[in-house]
Every structure is written in structure tokens, then in C-alpha cells.
Short mmCIF file of C-alpha atoms and ligand atoms in Angstrom, two decimals:
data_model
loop_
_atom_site.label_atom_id
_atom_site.label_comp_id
_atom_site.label_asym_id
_atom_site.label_seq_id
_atom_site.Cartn_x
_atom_site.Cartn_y
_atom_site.Cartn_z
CA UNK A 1016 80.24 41.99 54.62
CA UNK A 1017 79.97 38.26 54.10
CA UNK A 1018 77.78 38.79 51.47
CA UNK A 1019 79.49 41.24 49.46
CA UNK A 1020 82.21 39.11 49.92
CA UNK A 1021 80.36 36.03 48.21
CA UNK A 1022 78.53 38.24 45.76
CA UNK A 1023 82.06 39.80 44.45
CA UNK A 1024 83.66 36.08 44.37
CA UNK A 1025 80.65 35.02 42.30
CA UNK A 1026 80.72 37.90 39.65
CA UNK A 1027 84.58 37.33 38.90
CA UNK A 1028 83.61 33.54 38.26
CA UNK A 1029 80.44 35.12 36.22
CA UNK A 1030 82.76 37.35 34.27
CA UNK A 1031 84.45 34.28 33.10
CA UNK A 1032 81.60 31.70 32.47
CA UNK A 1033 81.60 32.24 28.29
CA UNK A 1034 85.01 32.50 27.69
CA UNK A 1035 86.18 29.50 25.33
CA UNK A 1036 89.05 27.74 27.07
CA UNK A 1037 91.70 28.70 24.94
CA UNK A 1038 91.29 32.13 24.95
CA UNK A 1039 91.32 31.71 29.59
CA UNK A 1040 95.52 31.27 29.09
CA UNK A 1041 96.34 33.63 26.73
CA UNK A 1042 98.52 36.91 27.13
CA UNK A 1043 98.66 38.22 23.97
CA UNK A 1044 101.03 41.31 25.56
CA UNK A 1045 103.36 41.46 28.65
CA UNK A 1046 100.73 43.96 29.93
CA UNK A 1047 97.45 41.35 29.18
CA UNK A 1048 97.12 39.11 31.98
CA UNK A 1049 95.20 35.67 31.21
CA UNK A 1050 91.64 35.67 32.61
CA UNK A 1051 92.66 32.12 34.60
CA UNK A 1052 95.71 34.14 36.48
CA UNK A 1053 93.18 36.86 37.73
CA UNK A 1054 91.13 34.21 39.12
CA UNK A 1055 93.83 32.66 40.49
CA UNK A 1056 95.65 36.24 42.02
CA UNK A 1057 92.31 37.86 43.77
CA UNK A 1058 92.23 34.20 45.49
CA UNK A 1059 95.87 34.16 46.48
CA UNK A 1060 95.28 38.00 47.29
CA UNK A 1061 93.06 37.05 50.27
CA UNK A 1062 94.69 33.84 51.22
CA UNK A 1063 98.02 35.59 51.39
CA UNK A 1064 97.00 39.27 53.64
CA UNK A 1065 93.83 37.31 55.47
CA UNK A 1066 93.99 33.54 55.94
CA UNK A 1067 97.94 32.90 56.37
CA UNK A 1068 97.77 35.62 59.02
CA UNK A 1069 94.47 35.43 60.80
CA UNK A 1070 93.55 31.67 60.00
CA UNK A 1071 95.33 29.59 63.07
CA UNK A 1072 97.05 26.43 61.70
CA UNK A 1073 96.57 27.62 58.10
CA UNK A 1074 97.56 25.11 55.05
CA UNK A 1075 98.08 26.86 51.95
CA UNK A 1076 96.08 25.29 49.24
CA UNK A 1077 99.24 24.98 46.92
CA UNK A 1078 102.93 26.92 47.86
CA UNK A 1079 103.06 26.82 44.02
CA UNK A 1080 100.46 29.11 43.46
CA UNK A 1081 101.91 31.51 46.24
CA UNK A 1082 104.60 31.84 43.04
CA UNK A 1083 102.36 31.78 40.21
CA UNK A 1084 99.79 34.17 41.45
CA UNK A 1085 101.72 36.73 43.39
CA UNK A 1086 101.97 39.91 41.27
CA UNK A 1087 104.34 42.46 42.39
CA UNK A 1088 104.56 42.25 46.54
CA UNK A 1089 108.38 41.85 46.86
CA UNK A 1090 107.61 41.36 50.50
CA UNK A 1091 105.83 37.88 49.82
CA UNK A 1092 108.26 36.42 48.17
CA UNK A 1093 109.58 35.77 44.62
CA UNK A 1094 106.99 35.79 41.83
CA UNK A 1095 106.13 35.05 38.16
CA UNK A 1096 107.14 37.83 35.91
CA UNK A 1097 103.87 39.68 34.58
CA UNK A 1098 104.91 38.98 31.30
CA UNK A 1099 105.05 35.06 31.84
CA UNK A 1100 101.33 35.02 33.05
CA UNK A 1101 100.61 33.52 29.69
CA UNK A 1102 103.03 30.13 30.57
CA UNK A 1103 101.13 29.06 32.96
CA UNK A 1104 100.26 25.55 32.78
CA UNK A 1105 97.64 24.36 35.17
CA UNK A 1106 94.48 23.75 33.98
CA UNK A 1107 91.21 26.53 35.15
CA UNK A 1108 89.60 23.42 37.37
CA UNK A 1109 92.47 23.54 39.46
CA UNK A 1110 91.96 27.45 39.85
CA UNK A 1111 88.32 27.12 40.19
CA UNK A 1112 89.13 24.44 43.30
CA UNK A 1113 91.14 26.75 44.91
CA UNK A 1114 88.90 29.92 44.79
CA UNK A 1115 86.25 27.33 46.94
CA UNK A 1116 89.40 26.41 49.24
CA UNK A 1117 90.03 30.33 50.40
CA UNK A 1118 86.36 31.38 50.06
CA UNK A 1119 85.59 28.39 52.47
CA UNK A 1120 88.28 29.49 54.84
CA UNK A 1121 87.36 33.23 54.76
CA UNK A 1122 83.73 32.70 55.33
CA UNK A 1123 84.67 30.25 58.32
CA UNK A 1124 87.13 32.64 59.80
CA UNK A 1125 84.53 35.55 59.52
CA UNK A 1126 81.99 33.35 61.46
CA UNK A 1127 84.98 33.11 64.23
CA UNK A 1128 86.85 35.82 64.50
CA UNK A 1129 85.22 39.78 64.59
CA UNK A 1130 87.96 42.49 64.58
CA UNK A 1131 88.33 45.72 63.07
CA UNK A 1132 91.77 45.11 60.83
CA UNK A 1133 89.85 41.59 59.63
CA UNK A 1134 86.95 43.39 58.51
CA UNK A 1135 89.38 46.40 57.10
CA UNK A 1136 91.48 43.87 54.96
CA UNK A 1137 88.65 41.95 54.03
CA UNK A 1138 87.78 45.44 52.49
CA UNK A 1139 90.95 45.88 50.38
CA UNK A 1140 90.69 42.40 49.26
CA UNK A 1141 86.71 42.90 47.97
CA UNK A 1142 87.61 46.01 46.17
CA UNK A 1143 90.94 44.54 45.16
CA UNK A 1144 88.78 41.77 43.48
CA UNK A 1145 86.88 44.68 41.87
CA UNK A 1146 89.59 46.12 40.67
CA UNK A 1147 90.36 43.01 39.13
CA UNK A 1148 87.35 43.07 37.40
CA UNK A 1149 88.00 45.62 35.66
CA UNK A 1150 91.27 44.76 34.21
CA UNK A 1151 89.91 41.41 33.23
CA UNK A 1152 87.46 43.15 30.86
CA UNK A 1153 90.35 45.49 29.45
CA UNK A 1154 92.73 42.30 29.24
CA UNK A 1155 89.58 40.63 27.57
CA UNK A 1156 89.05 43.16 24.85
CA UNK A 1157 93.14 42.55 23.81
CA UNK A 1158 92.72 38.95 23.99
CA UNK A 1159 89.80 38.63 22.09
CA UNK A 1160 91.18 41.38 19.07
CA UNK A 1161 93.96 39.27 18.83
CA UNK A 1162 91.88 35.89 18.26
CA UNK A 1163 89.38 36.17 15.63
CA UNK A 1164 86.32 36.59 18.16
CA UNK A 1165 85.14 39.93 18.82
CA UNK A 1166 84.69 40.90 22.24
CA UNK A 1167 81.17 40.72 22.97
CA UNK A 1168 81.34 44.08 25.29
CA UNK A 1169 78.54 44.45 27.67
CA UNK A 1170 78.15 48.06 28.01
CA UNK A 1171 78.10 51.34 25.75
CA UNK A 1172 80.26 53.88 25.62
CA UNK A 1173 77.22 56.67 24.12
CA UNK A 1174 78.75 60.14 24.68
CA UNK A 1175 75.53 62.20 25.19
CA UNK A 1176 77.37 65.48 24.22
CA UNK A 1177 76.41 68.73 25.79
CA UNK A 1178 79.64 70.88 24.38
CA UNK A 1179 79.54 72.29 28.17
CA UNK A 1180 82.40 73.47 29.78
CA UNK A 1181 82.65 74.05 33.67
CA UNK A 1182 84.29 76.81 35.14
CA UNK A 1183 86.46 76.31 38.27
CA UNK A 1184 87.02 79.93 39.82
CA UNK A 1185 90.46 80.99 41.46
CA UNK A 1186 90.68 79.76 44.84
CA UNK A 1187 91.58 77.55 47.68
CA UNK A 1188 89.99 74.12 47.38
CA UNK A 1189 90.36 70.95 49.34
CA UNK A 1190 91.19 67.60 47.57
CA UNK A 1191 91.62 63.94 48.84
CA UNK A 1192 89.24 62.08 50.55
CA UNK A 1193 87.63 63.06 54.01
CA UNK A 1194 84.64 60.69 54.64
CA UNK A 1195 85.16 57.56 57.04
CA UNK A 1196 83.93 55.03 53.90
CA UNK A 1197 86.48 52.81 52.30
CA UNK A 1198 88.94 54.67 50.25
CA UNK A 1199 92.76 53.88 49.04
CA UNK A 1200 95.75 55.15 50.57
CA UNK A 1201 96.07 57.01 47.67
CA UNK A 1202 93.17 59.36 48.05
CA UNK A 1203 94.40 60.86 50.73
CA UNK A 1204 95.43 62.65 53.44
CA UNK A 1205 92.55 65.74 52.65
CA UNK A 1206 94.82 69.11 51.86
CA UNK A 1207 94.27 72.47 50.15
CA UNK A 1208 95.76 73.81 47.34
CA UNK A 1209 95.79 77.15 45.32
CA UNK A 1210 93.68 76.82 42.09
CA UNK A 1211 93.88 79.16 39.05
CA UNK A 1212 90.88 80.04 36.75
CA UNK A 1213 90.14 77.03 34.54
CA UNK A 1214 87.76 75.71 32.42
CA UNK A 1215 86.90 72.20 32.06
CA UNK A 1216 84.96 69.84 29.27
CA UNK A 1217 82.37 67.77 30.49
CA UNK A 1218 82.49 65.81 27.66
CA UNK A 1219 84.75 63.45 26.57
CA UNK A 1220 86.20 63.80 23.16
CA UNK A 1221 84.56 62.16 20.07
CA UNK A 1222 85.86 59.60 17.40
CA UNK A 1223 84.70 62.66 14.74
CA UNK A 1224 86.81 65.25 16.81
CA UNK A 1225 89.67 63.09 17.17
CA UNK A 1226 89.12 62.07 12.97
CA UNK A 1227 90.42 65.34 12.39
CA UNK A 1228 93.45 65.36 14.33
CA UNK A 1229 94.27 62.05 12.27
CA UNK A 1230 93.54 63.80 8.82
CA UNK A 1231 95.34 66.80 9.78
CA UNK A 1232 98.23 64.93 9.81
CA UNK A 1233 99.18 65.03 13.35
CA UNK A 1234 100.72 61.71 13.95
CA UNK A 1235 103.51 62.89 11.68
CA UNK A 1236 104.21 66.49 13.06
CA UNK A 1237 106.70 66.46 16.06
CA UNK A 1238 105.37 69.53 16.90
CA UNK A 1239 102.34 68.49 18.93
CA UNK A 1240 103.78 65.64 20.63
CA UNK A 1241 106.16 65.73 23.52
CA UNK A 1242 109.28 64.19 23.21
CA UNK A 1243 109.29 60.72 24.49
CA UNK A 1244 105.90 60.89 22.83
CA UNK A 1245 107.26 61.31 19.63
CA UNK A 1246 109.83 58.64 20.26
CA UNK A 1247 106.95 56.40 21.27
CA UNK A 1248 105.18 57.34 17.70
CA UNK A 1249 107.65 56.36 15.57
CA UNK A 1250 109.12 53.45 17.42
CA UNK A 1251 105.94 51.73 16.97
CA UNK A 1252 104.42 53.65 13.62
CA UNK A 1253 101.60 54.25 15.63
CA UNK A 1254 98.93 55.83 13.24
CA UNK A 1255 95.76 56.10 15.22
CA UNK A 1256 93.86 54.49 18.67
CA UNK A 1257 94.72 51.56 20.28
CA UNK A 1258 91.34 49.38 18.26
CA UNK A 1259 90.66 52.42 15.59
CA UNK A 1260 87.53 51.89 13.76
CA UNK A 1261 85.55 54.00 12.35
CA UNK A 1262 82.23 53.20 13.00
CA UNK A 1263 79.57 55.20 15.11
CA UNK A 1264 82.29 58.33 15.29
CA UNK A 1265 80.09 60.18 18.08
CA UNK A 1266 81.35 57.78 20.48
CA UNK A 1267 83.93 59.07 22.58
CA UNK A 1268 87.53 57.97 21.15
CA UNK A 1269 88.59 55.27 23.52
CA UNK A 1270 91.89 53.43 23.88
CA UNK A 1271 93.76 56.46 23.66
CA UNK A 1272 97.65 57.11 25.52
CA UNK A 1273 98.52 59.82 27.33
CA UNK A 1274 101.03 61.11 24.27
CA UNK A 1275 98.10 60.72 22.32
CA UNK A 1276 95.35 62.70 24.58
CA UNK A 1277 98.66 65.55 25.45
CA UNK A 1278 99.56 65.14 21.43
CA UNK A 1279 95.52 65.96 20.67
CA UNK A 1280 95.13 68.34 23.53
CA UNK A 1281 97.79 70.72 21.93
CA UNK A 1282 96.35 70.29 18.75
CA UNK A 1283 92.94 71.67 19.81
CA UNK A 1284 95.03 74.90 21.63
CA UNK A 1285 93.98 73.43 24.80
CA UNK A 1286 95.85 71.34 27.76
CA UNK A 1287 94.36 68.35 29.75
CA UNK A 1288 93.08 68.97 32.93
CA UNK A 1289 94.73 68.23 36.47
CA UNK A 1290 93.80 65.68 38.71
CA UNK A 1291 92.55 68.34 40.96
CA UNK A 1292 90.77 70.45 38.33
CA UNK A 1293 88.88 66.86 37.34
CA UNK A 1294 87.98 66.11 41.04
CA UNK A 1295 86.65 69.42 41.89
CA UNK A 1296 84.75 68.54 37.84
CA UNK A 1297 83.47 64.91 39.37
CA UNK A 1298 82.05 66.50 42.75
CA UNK A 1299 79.98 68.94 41.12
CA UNK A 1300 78.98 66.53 38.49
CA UNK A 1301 78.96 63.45 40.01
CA UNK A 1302 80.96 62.01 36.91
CA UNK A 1303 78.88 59.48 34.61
CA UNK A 1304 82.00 59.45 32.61
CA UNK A 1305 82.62 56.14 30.66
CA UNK A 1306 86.02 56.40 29.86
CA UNK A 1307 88.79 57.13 32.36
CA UNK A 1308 90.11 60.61 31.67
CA UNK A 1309 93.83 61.30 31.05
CA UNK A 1310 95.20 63.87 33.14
CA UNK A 1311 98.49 66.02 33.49
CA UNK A 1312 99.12 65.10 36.65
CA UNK A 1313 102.42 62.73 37.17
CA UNK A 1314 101.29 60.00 39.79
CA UNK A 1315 102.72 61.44 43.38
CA UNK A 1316 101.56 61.33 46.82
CA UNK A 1317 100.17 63.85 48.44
CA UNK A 1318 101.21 65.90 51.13
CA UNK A 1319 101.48 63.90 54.54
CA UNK A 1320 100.78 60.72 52.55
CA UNK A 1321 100.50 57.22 54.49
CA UNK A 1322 101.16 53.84 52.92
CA UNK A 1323 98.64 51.15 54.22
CA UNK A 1324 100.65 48.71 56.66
CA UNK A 1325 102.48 45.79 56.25
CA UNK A 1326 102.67 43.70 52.82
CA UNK A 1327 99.88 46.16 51.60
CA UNK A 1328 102.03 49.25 51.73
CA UNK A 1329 103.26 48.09 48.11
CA UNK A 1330 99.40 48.15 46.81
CA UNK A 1331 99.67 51.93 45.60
CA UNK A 1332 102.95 54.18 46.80
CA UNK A 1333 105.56 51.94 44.98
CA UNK A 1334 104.18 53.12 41.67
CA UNK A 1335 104.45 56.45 41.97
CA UNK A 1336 107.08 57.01 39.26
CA UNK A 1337 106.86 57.78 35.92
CA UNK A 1338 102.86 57.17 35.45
CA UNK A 1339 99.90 59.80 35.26
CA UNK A 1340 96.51 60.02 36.65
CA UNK A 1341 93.09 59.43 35.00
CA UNK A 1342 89.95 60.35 36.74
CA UNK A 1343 86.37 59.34 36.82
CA UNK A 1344 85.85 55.85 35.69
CA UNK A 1345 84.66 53.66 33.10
CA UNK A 1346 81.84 51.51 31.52
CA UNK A 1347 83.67 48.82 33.42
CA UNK A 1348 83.92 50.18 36.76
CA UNK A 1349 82.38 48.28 39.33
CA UNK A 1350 79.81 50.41 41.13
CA UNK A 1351 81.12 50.96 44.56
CA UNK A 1352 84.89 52.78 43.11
CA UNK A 1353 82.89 56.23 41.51
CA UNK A 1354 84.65 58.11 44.58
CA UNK A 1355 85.60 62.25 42.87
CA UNK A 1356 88.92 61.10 44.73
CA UNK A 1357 89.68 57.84 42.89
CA UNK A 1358 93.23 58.18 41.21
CA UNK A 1359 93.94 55.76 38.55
CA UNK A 1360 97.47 55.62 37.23
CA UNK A 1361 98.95 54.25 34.15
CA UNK A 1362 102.36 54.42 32.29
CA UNK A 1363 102.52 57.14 29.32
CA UNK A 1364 102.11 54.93 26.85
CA UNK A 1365 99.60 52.66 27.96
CA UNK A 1366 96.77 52.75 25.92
CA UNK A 1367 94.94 48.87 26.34
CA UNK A 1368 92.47 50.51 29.17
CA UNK A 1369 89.54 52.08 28.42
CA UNK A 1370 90.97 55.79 28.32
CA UNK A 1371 89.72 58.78 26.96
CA UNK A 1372 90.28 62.33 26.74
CA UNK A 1373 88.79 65.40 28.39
CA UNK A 1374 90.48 68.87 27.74
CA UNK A 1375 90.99 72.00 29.86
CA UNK A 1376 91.63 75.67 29.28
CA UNK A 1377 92.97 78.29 31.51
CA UNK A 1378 91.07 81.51 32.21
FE1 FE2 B 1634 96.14 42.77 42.03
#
């Protein structure tokens, strides 16, 4: 575990080695964090839940940063506003100093210490940091279209389209996680539920496919959107994907918001899938997808659902409100999270992930 640990710590730095300076502070939206503040959160992140609890005689590297880098834990204290990331002043050597301060700390209180809830929080902070990794290459794509570099993106999105669709039969099926491997209290607990006869794309939706719901004229019909989605269109004259260009159109359309993939799904005389009808599609499939997959599932728990302890009970549960599910994963993923029961969540309109659409038909 110590060397996952290091190896994860060193490919966040990694992540961040060619960025120009300028571009390491800048939040070009409220929902963009800088790259400098997720090096400086996944640190806090373990010296917060590990080292000021487990670490005797503690000192916190800076109480400052215990401000600056705390992101939403009410619990822990008052905190930066997520859309005043971009203010902060100190400089990325200070951040960089600080990472060696907890990773120091961690790696000597690992050598000491050996019990189960260490090793289990240790856990949620490595794939916490993963997490992070992710966003920082979504945040990165924003931040670099709104300076005049282009992102240099280090993976493909190729669609390999097969046109197949696959058939989930009516039926009781069971959902959630049920191995004893690291999962989020969000996966679980394991339960059944009723399906109904559905059929599911295994591909993802093309930039052509999605051309034609543009030409149609769709952004301008009410008709296929719902109604805060409509609001949503004409609040912001939204007129195509989040980063619309129209090269190499057999790539998947990417960047997309859930009014969009709905708005689209309706269009084609389809829905989008479930969570459930996309989990039972990723265990049969083991899901090479590339672009998370919008679902119509609103965010919830599930039945019997239990909050990790402590400060980490607001890592997943507090959000369930008003967001929806996407399934799979994406170029970006970090290996270890392709789990058929990973639920990611994002609000409506959200659309600065990479996102895409699969569609779903009832039988
Ligand atoms: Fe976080």
C-alpha cells in the first residue's frame, strides 16, 4: 500500500510537470478548479482524515491551508468557496513543500502504526487522489480553451462502432457492489430490483449522429427538451457541445449535458438508459467506454444505504439532490475505478466533463 501510495502522489505531481505557470492558478469557471488547488486539496485530504487523527503530536504544515484547501466538509471547518479557488495567492513551491511534508508523515506513520481503519482511509485518500486526477484533466481542458494553448490531450476518444445493441430480458437482477475490494459508499448496499425488457447501445453516440440533431434544428424546438432544459438553452444560447468542432465526426460527441443527451435521446425516439440497465450493460461487457455515459437516473441512495463514518460521511450522500448518474468511465479514468458499480454524478447542466451519450429502448 505504501507504494501505491507514493506511485499515486507522484503521477498527480507528473500530471502537472508541463503546465506553464500561469495557466497552474487559473479558474476560468466557478466549476474549474486551478491545477495548484488540487495539489494542494488531495494533500490536505490526507493530512486532515489520516495524520491530524492518527499522527500523535501532529503539527499541521500551515492552518491556512486547512482553509484554502478544504472543499466542501462542513465538519472541518470553514472553507474557500469553490468559486474563489482561482484567488489563491501562494505560489506552487509552497504547495509542492507541503505535498513532501504529509507524504513524509504518512509514510512514517505507516512504518509505525498497522491497523485496519489506517489502511481503510489510506484507501479513500489514494482513490480520492485518483479521483482528483481526473478532474484535473477535465479542469485542464477548460483552462487551456480559454488561454490560447490547446490542450495537448493524452488519450483518444476512437469510437470503434459496432451499431450493437444489448438486450436486457425482464427480470430480477441484483445491483450494487458485493465483492470485499475497495468500493464507495455509494455502490452499495447489493439489492434486487424488477427490470423490464430493454435494449441498450453499446456504442456511444457519434459527432455525425449528433450533426444531425444540430441541423435539424433541435436546439430551437422546445419540444425535445425538458423544461428546465429549455430554460438552460436559452439562458445561455447554447447552440451545440460544450468544445464543438467539427473535425473527425466519428468520434463520439463529448462534452455533452444531460438536457442535451435527454434533448438528443428524444430526438432519436429513444430514452437514455438507467443506471441499472448500464450496470447490468458494463458487467456483461466489461465497459471500454471512453466517455462517461449520461443516465436517467436522479442521484439517490440505495436501499439500506450507509454513509462512511465520521468527516467522510460528507464524501458522497450529501450530494444526492438534484444531480444524475453517468456510468462507465472515461479516457481519463485512472485504472483501478472501472468497477460496473461506479456511480458518477453531476448537476443537469454540467457539461465540462468528459460526457457522452448512450441511448436505450424499451422492449
Ligand atoms: Fe476532493
Amino acid at each position: 500500500m505504501k507504494t501505491r501510495f507514493e506511485k499515486v502522489r507522484k503521477h498527480t505531481t507528473g500530471l502537472c510537470e508541463n503546465i506553464p505557470k500561469d495557466l497552474m492558478s487559473m479558474q476560468p469557471r466557478a466549476e474549474v478548479s486551478p491545477p495548484k488547488w488540487h495539489l494542494g486539496h488531495t494533500t490536505w485530504f490526507f493530512e486532515k482524515v489520516i495524520l491530524c487523527e492518527y499522527f500523535e503530536n501532529y503539527q499541521v504544515y500551515d492552518s491556512e491551508f486547512h482553509f484554502s484547501f478544504n472543499s466542501y466538509y462542513k465538519s472541518a471547518g470553514e472553507h474557500l468557496s469553490q468559486a474563489d479557488r482561482g484567488s489563491l495567492l501562494m505560489d506552487c513551491e509552497k504547495i509542492y513543500k507541503y505535498r513532501e511534508y504529509v507524504d513524509q508523515h504518512i509514510l512514517e506513520l505507516l512504518n509505525n502504526k498497522n491497523c485496519e481503519n489506517l489502511k481503510h482511509l489510506l484507501e479513500i485518500g489514494i482513490n480520492h487522489e485518483e479521483q482528483h486526477q481526473e478532474l484535473l484533466q477535465m479542469d485542464l481542458k477548460a483552462i487551456y480553451s480559454d488561454s490560447i494553448d490547446t490542450y495537448p490531450e493524452n488519450f483518444s476518444l476512437d469510437s470503434n462502432k459496432k451499431d450493437q445493441w444489448f438486450k436486457i430480458t425482464e427480470g430480477l437482477y441484483t445491483f450494487g457492489y458485493g465483492g470485499s475490494g475497495f468500493h464507495y459508499d455509494n455502490e452499495g448496499p447489493q439489492h434486487q430490483r424488477y427490470q423490464y425488457g430493454a435494449l441498450i447501445s453499446r456504442d456511444l453516440v457519434t459527432k455525425s449522429e449528433y450533426q444531425n440533431f444540430i441541423s435539424s434544428g433541435a436546439y430551437k424546438n422546445p419540444l425535445y427538451w425538458l423544461s428546465k432544459g429549455w430554460d438552460w438553452v436559452c439562458e445561455n444560447d447554447v447552440k451545440s457541445p460544450l468544445y464543438w468542432d467539427e473535425s473527425d465526426m466519428s468520434l463520439p460527441v463529448s462534452h455533452i449535458s444531460f438536457f442535451e443527451a435527454d434533448a438528443y435521446a428524444n430526438f432519436m425516439g429513444c430514452r437514455l438508459p438507467s443506471e441499472f440497465e448500464h450496470e447490468l450493460l458494463d458487467v456483461n461487457f466489461k465497459s471500454s467506454s471512453k466517455l462517461w455515459a449520461w443516465t436517467n437516473s436522479h442521484y439517490s441512495a440505495y436501499p439500506r444505504f450507509k454513509k462512511f463514518d465520521g468527516v467522510l460521511s460528507e464524501y458522497n450522500g450529501k450530494f444526492m439532490c438534484n444531480q444524475f448518474v453517468l456510468r462507465g468511465g472515461c479516457a481519463a479514468t485512472p485504472e483501478g475505478h472501472w468497477r460496473p458499480t461506479y456511480r458518477n454524478f453531476y448537476e443537469p447542466h454540467q457539461r465540462w466533463m468528459y460526457s457522452g451519450i448512450r441511448l436505450a429502448k424499451d422492449l
